[in-house]
PDB file of C-alpha atoms in Angstrom:
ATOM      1  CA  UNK L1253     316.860  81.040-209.877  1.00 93.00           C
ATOM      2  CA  UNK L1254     315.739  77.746-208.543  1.00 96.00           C
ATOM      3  CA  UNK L1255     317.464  76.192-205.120  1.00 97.00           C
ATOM      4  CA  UNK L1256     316.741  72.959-203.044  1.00 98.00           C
ATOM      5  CA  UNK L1257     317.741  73.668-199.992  1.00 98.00           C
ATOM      6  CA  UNK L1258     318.608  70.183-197.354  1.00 98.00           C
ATOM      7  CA  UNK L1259     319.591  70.418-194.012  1.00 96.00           C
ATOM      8  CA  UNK L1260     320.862  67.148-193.588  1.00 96.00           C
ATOM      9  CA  UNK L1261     320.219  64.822-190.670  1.00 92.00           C
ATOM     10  CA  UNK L1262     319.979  60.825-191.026  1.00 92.00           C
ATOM     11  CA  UNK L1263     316.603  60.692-189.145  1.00 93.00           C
ATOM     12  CA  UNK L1264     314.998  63.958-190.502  1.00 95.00           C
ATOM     13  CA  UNK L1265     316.425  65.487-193.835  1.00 97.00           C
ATOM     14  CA  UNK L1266     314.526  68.548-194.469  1.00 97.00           C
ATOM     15  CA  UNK L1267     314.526  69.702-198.302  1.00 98.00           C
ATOM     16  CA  UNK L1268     313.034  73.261-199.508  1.00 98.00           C
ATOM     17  CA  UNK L1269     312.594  74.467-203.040  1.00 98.00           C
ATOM     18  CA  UNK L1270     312.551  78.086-203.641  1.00 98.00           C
ATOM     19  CA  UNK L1271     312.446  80.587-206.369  1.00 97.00           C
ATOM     20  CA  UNK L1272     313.875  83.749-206.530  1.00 95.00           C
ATOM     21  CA  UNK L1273     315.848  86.325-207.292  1.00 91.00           C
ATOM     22  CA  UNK L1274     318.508  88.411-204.951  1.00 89.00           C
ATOM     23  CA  UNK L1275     316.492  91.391-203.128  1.00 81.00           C
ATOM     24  CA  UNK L1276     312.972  89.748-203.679  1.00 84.00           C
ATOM     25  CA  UNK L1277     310.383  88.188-202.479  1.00 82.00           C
ATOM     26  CA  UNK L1278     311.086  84.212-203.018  1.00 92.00           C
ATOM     27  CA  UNK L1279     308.468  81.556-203.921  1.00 97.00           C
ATOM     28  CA  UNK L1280     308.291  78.202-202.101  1.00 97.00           C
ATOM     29  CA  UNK L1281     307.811  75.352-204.583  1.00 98.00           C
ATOM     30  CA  UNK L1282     307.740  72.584-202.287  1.00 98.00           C
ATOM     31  CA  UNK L1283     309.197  71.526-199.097  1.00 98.00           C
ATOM     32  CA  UNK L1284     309.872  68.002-198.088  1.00 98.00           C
ATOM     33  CA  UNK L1285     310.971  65.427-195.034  1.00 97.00           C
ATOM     34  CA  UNK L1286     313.188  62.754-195.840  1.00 98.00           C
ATOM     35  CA  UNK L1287     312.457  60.251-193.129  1.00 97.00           C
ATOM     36  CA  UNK L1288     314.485  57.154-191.959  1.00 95.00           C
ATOM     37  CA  UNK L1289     314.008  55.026-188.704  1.00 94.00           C
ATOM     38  CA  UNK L1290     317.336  55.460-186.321  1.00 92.00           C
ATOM     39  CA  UNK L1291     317.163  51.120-185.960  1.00 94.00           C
ATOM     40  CA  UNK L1292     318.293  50.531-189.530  1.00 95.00           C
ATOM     41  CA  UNK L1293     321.164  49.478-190.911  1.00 95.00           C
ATOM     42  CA  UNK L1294     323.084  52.906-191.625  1.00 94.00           C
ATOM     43  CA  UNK L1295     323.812  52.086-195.737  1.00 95.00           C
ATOM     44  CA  UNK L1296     319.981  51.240-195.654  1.00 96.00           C
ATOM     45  CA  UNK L1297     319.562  54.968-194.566  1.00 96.00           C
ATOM     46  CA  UNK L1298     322.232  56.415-196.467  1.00 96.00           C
ATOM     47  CA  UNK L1299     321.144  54.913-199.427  1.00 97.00           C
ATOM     48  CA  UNK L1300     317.153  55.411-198.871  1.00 97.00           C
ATOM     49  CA  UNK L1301     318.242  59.434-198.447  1.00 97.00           C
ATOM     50  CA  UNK L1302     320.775  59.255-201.804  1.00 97.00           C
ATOM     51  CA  UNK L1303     317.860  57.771-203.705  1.00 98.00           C
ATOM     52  CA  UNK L1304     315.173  60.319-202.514  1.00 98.00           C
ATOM     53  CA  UNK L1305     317.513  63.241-202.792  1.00 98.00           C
ATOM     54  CA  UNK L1306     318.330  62.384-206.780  1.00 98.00           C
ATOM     55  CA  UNK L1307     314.718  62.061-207.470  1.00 98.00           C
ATOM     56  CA  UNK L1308     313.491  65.512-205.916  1.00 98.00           C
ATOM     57  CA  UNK L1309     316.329  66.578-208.026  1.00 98.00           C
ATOM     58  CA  UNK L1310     315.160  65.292-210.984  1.00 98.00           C
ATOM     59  CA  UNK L1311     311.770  65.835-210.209  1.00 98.00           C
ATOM     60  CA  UNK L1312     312.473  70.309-209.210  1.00 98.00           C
ATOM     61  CA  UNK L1313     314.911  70.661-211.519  1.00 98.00           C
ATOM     62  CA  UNK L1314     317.340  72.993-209.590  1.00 97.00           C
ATOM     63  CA  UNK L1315     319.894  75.361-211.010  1.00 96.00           C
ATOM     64  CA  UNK L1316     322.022  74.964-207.986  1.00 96.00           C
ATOM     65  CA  UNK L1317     321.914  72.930-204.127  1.00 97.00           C
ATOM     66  CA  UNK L1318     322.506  74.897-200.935  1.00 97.00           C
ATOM     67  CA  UNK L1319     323.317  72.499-198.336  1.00 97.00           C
ATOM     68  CA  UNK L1320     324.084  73.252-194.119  1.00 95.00           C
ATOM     69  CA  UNK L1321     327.727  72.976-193.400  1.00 92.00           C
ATOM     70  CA  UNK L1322     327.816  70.148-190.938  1.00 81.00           C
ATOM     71  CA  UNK L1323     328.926  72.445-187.046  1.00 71.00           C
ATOM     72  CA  UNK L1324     330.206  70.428-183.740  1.00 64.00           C
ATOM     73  CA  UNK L1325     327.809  69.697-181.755  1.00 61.00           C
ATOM     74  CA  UNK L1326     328.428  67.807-178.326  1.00 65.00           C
ATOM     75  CA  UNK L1327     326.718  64.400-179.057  1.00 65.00           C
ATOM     76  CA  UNK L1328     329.336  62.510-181.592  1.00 70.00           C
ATOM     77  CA  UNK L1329     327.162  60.004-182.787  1.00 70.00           C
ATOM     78  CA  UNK L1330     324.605  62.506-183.758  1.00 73.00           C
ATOM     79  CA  UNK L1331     327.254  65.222-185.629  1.00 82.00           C
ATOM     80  CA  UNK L1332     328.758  61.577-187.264  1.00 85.00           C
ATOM     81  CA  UNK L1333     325.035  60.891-189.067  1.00 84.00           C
ATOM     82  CA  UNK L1334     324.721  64.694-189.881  1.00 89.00           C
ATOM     83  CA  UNK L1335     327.632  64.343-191.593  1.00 90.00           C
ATOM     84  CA  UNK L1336     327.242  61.349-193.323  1.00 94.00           C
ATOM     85  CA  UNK L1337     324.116  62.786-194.714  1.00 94.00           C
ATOM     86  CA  UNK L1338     325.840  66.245-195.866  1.00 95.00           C
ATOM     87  CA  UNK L1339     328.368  64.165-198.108  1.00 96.00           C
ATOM     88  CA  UNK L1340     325.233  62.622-199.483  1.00 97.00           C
ATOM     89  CA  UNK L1341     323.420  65.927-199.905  1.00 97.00           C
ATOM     90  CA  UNK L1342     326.653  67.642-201.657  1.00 97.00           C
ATOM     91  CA  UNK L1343     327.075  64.334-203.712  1.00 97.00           C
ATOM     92  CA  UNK L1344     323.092  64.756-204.860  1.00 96.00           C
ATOM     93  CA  UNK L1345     324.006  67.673-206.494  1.00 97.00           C
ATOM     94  CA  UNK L1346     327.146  67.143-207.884  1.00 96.00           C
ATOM     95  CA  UNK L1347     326.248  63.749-209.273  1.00 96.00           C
ATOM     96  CA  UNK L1348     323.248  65.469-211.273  1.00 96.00           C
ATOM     97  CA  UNK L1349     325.832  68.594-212.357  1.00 96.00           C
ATOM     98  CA  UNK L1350     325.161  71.862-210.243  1.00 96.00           C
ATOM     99  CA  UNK L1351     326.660  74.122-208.371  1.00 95.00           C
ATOM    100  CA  UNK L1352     326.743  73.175-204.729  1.00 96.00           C
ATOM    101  CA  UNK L1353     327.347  75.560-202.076  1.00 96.00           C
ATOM    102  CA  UNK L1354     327.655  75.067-197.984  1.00 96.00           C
ATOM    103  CA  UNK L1355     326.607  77.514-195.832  1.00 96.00           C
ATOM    104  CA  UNK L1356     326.956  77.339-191.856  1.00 93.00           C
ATOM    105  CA  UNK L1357     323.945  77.568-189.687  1.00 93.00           C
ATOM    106  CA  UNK L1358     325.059  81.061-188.412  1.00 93.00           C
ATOM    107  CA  UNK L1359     324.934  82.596-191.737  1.00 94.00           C
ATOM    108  CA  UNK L1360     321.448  81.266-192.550  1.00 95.00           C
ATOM    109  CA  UNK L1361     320.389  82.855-189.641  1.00 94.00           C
ATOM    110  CA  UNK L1362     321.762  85.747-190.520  1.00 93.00           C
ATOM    111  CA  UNK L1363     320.723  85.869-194.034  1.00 92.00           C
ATOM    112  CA  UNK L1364     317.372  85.101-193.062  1.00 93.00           C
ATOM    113  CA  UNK L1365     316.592  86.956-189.668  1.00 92.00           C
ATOM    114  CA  UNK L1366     319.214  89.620-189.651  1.00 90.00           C
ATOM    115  CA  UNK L1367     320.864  87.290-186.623  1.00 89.00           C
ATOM    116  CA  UNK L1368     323.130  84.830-186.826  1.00 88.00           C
ATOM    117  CA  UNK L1369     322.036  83.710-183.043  1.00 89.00           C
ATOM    118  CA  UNK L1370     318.691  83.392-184.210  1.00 92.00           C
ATOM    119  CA  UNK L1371     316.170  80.673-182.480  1.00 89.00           C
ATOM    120  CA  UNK L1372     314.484  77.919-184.859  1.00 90.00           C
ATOM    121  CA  UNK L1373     311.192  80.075-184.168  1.00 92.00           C
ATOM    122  CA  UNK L1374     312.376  83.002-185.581  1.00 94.00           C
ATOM    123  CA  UNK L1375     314.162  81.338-188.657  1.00 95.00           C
ATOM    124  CA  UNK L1376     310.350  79.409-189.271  1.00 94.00           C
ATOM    125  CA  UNK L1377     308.597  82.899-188.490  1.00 94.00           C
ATOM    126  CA  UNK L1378     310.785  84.432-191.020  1.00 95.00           C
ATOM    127  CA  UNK L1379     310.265  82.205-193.917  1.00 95.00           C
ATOM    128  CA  UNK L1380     307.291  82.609-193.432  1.00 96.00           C
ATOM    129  CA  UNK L1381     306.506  86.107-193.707  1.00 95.00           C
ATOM    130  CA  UNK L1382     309.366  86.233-196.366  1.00 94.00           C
ATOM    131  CA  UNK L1383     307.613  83.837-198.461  1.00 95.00           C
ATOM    132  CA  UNK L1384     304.135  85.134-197.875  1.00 94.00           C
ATOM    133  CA  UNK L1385     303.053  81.210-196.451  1.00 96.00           C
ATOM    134  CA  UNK L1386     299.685  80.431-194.875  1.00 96.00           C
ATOM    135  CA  UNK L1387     301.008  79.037-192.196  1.00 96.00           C
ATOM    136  CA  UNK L1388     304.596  78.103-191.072  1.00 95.00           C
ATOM    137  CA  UNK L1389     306.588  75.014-192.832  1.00 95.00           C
ATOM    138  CA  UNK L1390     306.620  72.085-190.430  1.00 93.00           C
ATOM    139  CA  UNK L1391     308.660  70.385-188.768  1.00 93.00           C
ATOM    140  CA  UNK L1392     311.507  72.268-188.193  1.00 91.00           C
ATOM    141  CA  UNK L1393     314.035  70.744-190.965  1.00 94.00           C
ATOM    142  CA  UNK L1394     311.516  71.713-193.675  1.00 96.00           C
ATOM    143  CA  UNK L1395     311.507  75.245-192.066  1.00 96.00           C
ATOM    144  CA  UNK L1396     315.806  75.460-192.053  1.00 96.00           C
ATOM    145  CA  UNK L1397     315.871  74.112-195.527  1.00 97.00           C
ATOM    146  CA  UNK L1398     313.987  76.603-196.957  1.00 97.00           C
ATOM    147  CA  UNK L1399     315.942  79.568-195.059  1.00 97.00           C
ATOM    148  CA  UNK L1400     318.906  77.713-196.375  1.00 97.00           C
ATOM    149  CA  UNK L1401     317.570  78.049-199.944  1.00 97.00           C
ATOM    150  CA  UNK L1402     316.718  81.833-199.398  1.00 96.00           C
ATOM    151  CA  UNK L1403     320.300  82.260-198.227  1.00 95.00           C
ATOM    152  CA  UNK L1404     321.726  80.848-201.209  1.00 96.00           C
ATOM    153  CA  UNK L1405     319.536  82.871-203.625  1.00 95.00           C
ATOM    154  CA  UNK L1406     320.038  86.180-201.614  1.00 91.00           C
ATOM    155  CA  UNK L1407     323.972  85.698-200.798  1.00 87.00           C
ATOM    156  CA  UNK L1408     325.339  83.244-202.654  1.00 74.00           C
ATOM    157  CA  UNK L1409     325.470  85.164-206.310  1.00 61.00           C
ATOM    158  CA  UNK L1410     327.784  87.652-204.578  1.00 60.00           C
ATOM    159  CA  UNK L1411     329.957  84.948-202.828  1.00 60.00           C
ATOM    160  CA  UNK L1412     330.286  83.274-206.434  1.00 58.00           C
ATOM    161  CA  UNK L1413     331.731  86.541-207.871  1.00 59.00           C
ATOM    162  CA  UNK L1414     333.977  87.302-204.870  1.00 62.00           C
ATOM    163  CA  UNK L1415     335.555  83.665-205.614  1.00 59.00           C
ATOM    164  CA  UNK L1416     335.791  84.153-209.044  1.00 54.00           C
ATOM    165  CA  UNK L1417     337.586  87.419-208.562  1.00 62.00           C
ATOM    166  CA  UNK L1418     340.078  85.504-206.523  1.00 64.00           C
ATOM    167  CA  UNK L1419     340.409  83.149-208.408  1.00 65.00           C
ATOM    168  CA  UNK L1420     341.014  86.127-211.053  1.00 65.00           C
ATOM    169  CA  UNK L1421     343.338  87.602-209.692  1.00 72.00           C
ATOM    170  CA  UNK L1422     345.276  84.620-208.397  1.00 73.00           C
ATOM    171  CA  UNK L1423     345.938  83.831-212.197  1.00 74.00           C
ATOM    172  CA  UNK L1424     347.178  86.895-213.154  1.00 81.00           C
ATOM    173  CA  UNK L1425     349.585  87.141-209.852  1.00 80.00           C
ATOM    174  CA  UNK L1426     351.019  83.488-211.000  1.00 77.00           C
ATOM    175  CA  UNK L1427     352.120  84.571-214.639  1.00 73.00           C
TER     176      UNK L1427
END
């Protein structure tokens, strides 16, 4: 299974392409920064990250997205571009037909280190001894995107059958 990963941030969208299957070792594809400067108009931005997200689409050819659920933070301005940038991510993979799942930063984490308190260190050390990498993916955002593509490939299978067993069984209680 292929997965692009994004955490999403205006300035800094990180974007990680991984393949693999659930209870192996993943290979990274790519990993990418999408860059824009904090002084430009804000549909500039949006639109500069829609753009680049659709063509790394295109370009990996994912069979689903795995995108960071957007979590307070204290600084309002800051958690109003992160979200801005997650309804583009989610869109980016709707618009081109997949699956999209969120996942919060804790369960990354947890999928990824075994902590769901884990530091940014530890997620980047973790990809990259779970990916068998050279060296560590940098900066940061690449590092989380990836770890959000590994916890889509190693959890999100079973949270797609758990929802489709709900789902299930919510039919057959309704007839």
């Amino acid at each position: 299974m292929r997965v692009l990963g994004i955490d999403p941030g205006l300035t800094r969208c990180g974007v990680g392409v991984v393949d693999g299957m659930p209870g192996r070792p993943g290979k990274l594809v790519a990993y990418y920064v999408v860059r824009s400067e904090p002084d430009e108009d804000i549909s500039q931005r949006l639109l500069h990250l829609d753009r680049s997200l659709a063509e790394l689409v295109a370009l990996h050819k994912p069979e689903s997205v795995a995108v960071e659920r957007v979590f307070s933070q204290h600084n309002a301005r800051t958690v109003m571009g992160t979200a801005q940038a997650s309804a583009v991510a989610i869109l980016a993979g709707s618009r081109a037909g997949l699956p999209v799942q969120t996942y919060t930063p804790s369960e990354v984490k947890a999928a990824v280190t075994g902590s769901g308190t884990a530091g940014k260190a530890q997620v980047t050390a973790m990809v990259t001894r779970l990916l068998s990498l050279d060296a560590p993916p940098k900066p940061a955002d690449a590092a989380d995107a990836i770890a959000i593509a590994i916890c889509h490939i190693w959890r999100g299978g079973t949270r797609a059958k758990i929802q489709a067993a709900a789902i299930a069984a919510a039919r057959r209680s309704s007839r």
